[in-house]
mmCIF file of C-alpha atoms and ligand atoms in Angstrom:
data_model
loop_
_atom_site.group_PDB
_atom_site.id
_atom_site.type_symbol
_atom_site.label_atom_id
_atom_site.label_comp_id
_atom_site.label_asym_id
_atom_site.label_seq_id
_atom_site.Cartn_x
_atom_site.Cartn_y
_atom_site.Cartn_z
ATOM 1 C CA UNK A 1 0.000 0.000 0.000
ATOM 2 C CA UNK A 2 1.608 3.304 -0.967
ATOM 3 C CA UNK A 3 2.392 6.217 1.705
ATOM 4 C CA UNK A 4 0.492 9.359 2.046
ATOM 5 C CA UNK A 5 1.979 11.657 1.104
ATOM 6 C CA UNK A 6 4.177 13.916 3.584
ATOM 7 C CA UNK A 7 4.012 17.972 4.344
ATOM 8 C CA UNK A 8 7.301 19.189 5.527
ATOM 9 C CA UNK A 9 6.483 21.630 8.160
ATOM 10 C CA UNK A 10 6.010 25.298 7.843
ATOM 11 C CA UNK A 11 9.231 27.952 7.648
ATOM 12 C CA UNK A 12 7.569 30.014 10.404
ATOM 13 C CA UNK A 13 7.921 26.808 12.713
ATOM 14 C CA UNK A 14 10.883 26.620 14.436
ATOM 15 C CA UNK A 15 11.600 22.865 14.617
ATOM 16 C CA UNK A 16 15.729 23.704 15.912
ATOM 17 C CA UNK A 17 14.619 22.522 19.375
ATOM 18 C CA UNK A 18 13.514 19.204 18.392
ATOM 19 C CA UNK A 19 14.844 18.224 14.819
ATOM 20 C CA UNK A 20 18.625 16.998 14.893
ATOM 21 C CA UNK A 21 21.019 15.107 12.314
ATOM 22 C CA UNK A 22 23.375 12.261 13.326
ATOM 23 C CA UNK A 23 26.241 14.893 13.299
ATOM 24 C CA UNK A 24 24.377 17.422 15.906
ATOM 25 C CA UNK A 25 24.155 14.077 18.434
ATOM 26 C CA UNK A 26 26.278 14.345 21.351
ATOM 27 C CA UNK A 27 28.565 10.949 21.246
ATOM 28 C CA UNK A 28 26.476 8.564 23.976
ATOM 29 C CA UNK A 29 22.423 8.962 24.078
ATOM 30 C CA UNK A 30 21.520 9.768 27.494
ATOM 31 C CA UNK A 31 18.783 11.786 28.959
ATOM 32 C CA UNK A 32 21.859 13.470 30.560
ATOM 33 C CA UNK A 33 23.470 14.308 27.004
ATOM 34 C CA UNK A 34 20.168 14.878 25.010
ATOM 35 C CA UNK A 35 17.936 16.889 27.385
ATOM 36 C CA UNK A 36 20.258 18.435 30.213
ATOM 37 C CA UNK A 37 18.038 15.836 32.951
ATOM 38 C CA UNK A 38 18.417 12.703 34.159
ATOM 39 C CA UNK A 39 14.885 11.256 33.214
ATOM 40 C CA UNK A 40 14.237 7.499 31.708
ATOM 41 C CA UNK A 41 14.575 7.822 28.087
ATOM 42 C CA UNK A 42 12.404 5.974 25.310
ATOM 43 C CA UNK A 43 13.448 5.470 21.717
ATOM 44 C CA UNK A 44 11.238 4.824 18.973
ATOM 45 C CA UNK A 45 12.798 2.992 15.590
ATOM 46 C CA UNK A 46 10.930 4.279 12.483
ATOM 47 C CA UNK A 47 8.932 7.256 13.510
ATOM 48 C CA UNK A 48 6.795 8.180 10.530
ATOM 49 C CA UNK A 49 4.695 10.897 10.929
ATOM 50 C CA UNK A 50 5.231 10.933 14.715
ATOM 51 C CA UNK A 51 2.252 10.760 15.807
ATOM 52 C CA UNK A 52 3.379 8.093 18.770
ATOM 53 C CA UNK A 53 6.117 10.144 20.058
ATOM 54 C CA UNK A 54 3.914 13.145 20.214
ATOM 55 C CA UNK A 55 1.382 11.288 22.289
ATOM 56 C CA UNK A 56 3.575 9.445 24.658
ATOM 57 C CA UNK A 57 5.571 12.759 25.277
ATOM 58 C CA UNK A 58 2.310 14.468 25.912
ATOM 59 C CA UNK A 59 1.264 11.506 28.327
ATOM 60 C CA UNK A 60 4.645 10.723 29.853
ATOM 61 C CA UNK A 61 6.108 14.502 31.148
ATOM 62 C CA UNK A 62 8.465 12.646 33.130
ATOM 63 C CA UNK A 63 10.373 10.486 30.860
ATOM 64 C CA UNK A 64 12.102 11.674 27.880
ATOM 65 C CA UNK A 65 11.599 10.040 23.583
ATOM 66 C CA UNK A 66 13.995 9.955 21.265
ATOM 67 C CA UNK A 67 12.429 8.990 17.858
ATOM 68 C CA UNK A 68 14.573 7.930 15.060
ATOM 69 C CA UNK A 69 13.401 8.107 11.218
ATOM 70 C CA UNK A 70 15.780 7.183 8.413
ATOM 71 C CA UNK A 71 13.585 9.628 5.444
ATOM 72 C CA UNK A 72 14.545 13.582 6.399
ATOM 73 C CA UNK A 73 11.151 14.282 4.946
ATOM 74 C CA UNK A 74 9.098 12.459 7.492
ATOM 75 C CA UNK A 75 12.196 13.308 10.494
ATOM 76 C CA UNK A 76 11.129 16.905 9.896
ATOM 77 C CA UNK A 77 7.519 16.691 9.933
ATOM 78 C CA UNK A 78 7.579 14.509 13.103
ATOM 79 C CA UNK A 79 9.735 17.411 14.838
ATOM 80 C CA UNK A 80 7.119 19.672 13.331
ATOM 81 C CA UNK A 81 4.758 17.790 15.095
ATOM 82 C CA UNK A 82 6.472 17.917 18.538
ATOM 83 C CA UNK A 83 7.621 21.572 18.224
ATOM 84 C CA UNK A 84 3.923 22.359 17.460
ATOM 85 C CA UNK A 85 3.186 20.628 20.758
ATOM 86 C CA UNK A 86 5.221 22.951 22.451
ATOM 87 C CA UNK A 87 7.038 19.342 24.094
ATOM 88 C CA UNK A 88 10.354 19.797 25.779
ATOM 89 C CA UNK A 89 10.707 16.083 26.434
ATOM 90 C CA UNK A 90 11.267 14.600 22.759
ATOM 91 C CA UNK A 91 13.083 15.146 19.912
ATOM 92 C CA UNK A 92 13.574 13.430 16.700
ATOM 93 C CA UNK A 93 16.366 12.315 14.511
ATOM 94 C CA UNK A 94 16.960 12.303 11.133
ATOM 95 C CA UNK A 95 19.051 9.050 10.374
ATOM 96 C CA UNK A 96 19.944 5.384 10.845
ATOM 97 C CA UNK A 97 18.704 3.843 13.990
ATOM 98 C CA UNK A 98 21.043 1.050 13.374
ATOM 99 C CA UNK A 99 24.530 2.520 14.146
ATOM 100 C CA UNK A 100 22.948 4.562 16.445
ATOM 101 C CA UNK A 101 22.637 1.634 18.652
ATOM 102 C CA UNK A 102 25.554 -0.071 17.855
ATOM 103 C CA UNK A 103 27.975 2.882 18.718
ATOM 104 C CA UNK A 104 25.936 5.575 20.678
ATOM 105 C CA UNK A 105 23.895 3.590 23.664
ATOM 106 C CA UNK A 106 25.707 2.049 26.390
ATOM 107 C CA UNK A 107 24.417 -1.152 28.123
ATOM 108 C CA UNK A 108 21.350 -1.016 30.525
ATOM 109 C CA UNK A 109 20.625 2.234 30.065
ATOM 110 C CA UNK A 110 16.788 2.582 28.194
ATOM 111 C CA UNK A 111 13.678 2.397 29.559
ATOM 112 C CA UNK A 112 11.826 1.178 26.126
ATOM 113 C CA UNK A 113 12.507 0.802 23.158
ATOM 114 C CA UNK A 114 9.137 1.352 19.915
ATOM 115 C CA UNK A 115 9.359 -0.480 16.928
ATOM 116 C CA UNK A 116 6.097 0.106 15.151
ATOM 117 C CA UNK A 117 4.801 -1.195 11.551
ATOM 118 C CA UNK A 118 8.178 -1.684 10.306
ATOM 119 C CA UNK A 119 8.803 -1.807 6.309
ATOM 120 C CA UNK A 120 8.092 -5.403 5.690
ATOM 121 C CA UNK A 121 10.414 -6.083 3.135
ATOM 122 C CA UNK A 122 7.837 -8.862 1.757
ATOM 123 C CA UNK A 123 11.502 -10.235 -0.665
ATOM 124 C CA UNK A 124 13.480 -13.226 0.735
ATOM 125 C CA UNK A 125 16.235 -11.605 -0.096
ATOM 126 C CA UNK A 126 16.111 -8.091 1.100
ATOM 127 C CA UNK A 127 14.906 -9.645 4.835
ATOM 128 C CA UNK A 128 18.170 -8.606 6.447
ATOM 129 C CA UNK A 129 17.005 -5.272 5.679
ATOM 130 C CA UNK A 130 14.185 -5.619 8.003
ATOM 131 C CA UNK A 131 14.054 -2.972 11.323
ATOM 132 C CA UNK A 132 13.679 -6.267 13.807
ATOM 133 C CA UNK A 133 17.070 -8.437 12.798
ATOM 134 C CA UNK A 134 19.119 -10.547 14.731
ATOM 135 C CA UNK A 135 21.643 -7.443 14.766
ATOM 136 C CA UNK A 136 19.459 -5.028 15.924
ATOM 137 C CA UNK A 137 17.479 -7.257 18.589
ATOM 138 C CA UNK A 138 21.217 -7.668 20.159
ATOM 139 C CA UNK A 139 21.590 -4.045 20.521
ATOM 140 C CA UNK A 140 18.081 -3.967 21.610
ATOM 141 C CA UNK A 141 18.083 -6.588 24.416
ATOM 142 C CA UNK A 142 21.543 -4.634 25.091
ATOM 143 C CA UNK A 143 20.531 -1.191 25.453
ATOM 144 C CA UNK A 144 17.200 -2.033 27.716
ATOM 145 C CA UNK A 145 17.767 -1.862 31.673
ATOM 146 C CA UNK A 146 16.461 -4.551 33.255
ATOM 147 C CA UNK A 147 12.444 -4.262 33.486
ATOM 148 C CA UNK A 148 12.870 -2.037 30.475
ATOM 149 C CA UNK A 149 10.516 -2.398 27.667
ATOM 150 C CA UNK A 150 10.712 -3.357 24.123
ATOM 151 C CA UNK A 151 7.091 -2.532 21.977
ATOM 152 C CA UNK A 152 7.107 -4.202 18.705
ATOM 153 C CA UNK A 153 3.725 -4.361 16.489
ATOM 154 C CA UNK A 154 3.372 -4.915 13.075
ATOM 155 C CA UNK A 155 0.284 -6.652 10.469
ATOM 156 C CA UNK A 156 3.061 -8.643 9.133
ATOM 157 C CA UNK A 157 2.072 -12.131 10.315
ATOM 158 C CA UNK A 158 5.669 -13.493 8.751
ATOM 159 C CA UNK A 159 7.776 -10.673 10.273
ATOM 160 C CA UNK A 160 5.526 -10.914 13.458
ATOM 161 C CA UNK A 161 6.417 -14.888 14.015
ATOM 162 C CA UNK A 162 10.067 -14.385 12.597
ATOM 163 C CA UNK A 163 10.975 -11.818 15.408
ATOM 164 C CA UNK A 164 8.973 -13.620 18.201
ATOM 165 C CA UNK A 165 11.314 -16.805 17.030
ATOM 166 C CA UNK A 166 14.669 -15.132 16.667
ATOM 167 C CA UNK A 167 14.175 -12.821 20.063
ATOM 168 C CA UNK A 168 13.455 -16.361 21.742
ATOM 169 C CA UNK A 169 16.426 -17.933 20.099
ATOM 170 C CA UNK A 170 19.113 -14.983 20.336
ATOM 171 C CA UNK A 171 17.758 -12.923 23.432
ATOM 172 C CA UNK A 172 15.927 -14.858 25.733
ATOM 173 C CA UNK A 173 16.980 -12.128 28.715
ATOM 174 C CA UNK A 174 13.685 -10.042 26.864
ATOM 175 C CA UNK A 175 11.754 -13.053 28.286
ATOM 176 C CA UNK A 176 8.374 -14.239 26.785
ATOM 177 C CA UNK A 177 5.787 -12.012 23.975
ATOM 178 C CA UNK A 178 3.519 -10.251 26.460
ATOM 179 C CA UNK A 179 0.137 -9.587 24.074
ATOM 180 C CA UNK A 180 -0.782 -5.755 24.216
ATOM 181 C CA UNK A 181 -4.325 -4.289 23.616
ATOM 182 C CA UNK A 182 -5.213 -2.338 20.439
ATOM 183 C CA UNK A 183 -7.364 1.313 22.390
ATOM 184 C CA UNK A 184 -10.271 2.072 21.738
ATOM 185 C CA UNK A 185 -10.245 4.880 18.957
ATOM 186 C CA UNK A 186 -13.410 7.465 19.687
ATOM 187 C CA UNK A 187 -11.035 9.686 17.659
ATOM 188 C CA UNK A 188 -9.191 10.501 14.734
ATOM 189 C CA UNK A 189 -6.026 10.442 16.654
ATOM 190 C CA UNK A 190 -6.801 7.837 18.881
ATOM 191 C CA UNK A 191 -4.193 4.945 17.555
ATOM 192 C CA UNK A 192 -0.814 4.703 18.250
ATOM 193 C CA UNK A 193 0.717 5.196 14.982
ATOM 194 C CA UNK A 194 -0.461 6.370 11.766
ATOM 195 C CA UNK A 195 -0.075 2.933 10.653
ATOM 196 C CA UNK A 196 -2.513 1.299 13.213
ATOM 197 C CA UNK A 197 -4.991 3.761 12.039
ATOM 198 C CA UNK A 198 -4.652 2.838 8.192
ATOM 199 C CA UNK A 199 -4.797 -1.129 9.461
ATOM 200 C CA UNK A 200 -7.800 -0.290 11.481
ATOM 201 C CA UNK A 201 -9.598 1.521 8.356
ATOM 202 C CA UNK A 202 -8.835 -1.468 6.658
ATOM 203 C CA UNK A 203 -9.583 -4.355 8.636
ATOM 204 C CA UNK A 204 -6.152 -5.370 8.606
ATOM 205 C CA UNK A 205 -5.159 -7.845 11.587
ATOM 206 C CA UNK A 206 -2.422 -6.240 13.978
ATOM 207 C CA UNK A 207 -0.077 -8.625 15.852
ATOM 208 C CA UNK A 208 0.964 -6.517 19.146
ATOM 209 C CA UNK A 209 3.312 -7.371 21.959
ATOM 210 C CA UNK A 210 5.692 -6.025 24.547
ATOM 211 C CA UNK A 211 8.504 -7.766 25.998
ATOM 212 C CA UNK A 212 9.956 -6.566 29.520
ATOM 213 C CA UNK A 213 13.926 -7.523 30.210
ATOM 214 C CA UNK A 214 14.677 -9.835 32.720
HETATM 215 C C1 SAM B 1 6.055 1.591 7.613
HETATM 216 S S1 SAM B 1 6.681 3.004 8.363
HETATM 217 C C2 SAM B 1 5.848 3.056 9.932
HETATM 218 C C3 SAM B 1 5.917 4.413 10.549
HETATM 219 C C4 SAM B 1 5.283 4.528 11.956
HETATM 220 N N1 SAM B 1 6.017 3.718 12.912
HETATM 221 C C5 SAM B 1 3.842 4.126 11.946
HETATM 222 O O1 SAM B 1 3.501 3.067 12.474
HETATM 223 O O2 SAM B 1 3.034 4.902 11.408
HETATM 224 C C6 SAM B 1 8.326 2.533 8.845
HETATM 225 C C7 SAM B 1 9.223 3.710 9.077
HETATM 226 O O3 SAM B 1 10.517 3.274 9.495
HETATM 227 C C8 SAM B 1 11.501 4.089 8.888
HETATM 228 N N2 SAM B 1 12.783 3.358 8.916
HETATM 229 C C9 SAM B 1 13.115 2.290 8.177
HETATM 230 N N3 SAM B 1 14.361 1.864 8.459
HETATM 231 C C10 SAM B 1 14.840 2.704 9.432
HETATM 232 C C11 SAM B 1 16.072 2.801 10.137
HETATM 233 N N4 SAM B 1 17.066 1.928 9.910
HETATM 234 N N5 SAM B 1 16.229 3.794 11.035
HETATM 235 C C12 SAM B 1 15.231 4.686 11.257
HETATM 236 N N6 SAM B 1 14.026 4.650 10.601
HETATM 237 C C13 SAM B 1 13.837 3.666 9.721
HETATM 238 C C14 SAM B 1 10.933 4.331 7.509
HETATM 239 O O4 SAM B 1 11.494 5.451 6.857
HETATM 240 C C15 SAM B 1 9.463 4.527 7.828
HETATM 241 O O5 SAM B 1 9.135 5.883 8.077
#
């Protein structure tokens, strides 16, 4: 199913405060680094529009989101997003979540970690291009504190039962797939992602779970 298409924000916005390339990062993602405050800090892989990080940033004033998206186009309009929400507590990135992890987050240090709808890359071989790999889980499990979270939902039954089995097989410290609820939407905005909504409109099934890290 083809995107919608995306609205960079506005020149009168000032998205400085929450828009920030790979190079503007300080070396190690803390709360410390990123926000000046020792807070638990949340980072969600694949932002889109942004419409999860606004919401749990606007729900959750005392943690602190990091959301990273790989296209500028949709980085920008997510910071758009926050800066119109006037939040102080998340900020997106425009760039690779992948290295990001590998280099920038030390051990035990995140309270959750979002992974929502990823690109299903539907071709045998372009899996190991997939968000949810066995690299990435390892950073992942990795990064998490202990009792940290990790959200992963998608409406890709095959990606869906190919993470559940690898996470099992490569990090069994995330423990077992705890099933989370879809909300109940009495609103346009009332999903977690802009993806849930379109799966919603269309009847699609959505396979949601949490794990928590030993
Ligand atoms: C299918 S969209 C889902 C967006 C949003 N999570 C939602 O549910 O509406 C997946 C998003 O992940 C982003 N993405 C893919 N690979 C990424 C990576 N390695 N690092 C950061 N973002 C990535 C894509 O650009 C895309 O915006």
């Amino acid at each position: 199913m083809p995107r919608s298409p995306i609205k960079r924000p506005p020149a009168s916005l000032d998205i400085s405060r929450t828009l920030r390339t790979v190079e503007q990062l300080p070396p190690q993602l803390t709360g410390q680094a990123l926000f000046g405050r020792d807070l638990p800090l949340e980072i969600e892989i694949g932002s889109g529009k942004g419409l999860f990080l606004s919401n749990a940033a606007s729900a959750e004033t005392s943690h602190l989101f990091l959301g990273i998206e790989i296209m500028d186009k949709y980085a920008q309009h997510s910071a758009g997003r926050l800066a119109k929400a006037e939040l102080d507590n998340a900020i997106m990135v425009s760039g690779n979540a992948e290295p990001l992890f590998q280099e920038r987050i030390e051990a035990g240090t995140l309270e959750a970690v979002h992974v929502y709808f990823p690109d299903p890359w539907w071709k045998k071989r372009h899996r190991r291009r997939r968000v949810v790999n066995p690299t990435s889980i390892t950073n992942i499990a990795r990064a998490l504190r202990s009792g940290g979270r990790f959200h992963f939902w998608t409406d890709v039954l095959d990606y869906f039962e190919t993470a559940v089995e690898m996470i099992a097989e490569i990090t069994p410290e995330l423990g077992v797939p705890i099933p989370e609820e879809e909300l109940e939407a009495n609103h346009d905005l009332d999903y977690r992602t802009h993806f849930e909504r379109r799966s919603r409109k269309y009847h699609i099934p959505v396979y949601r779970v949490r794990y928590e890290k030993r």
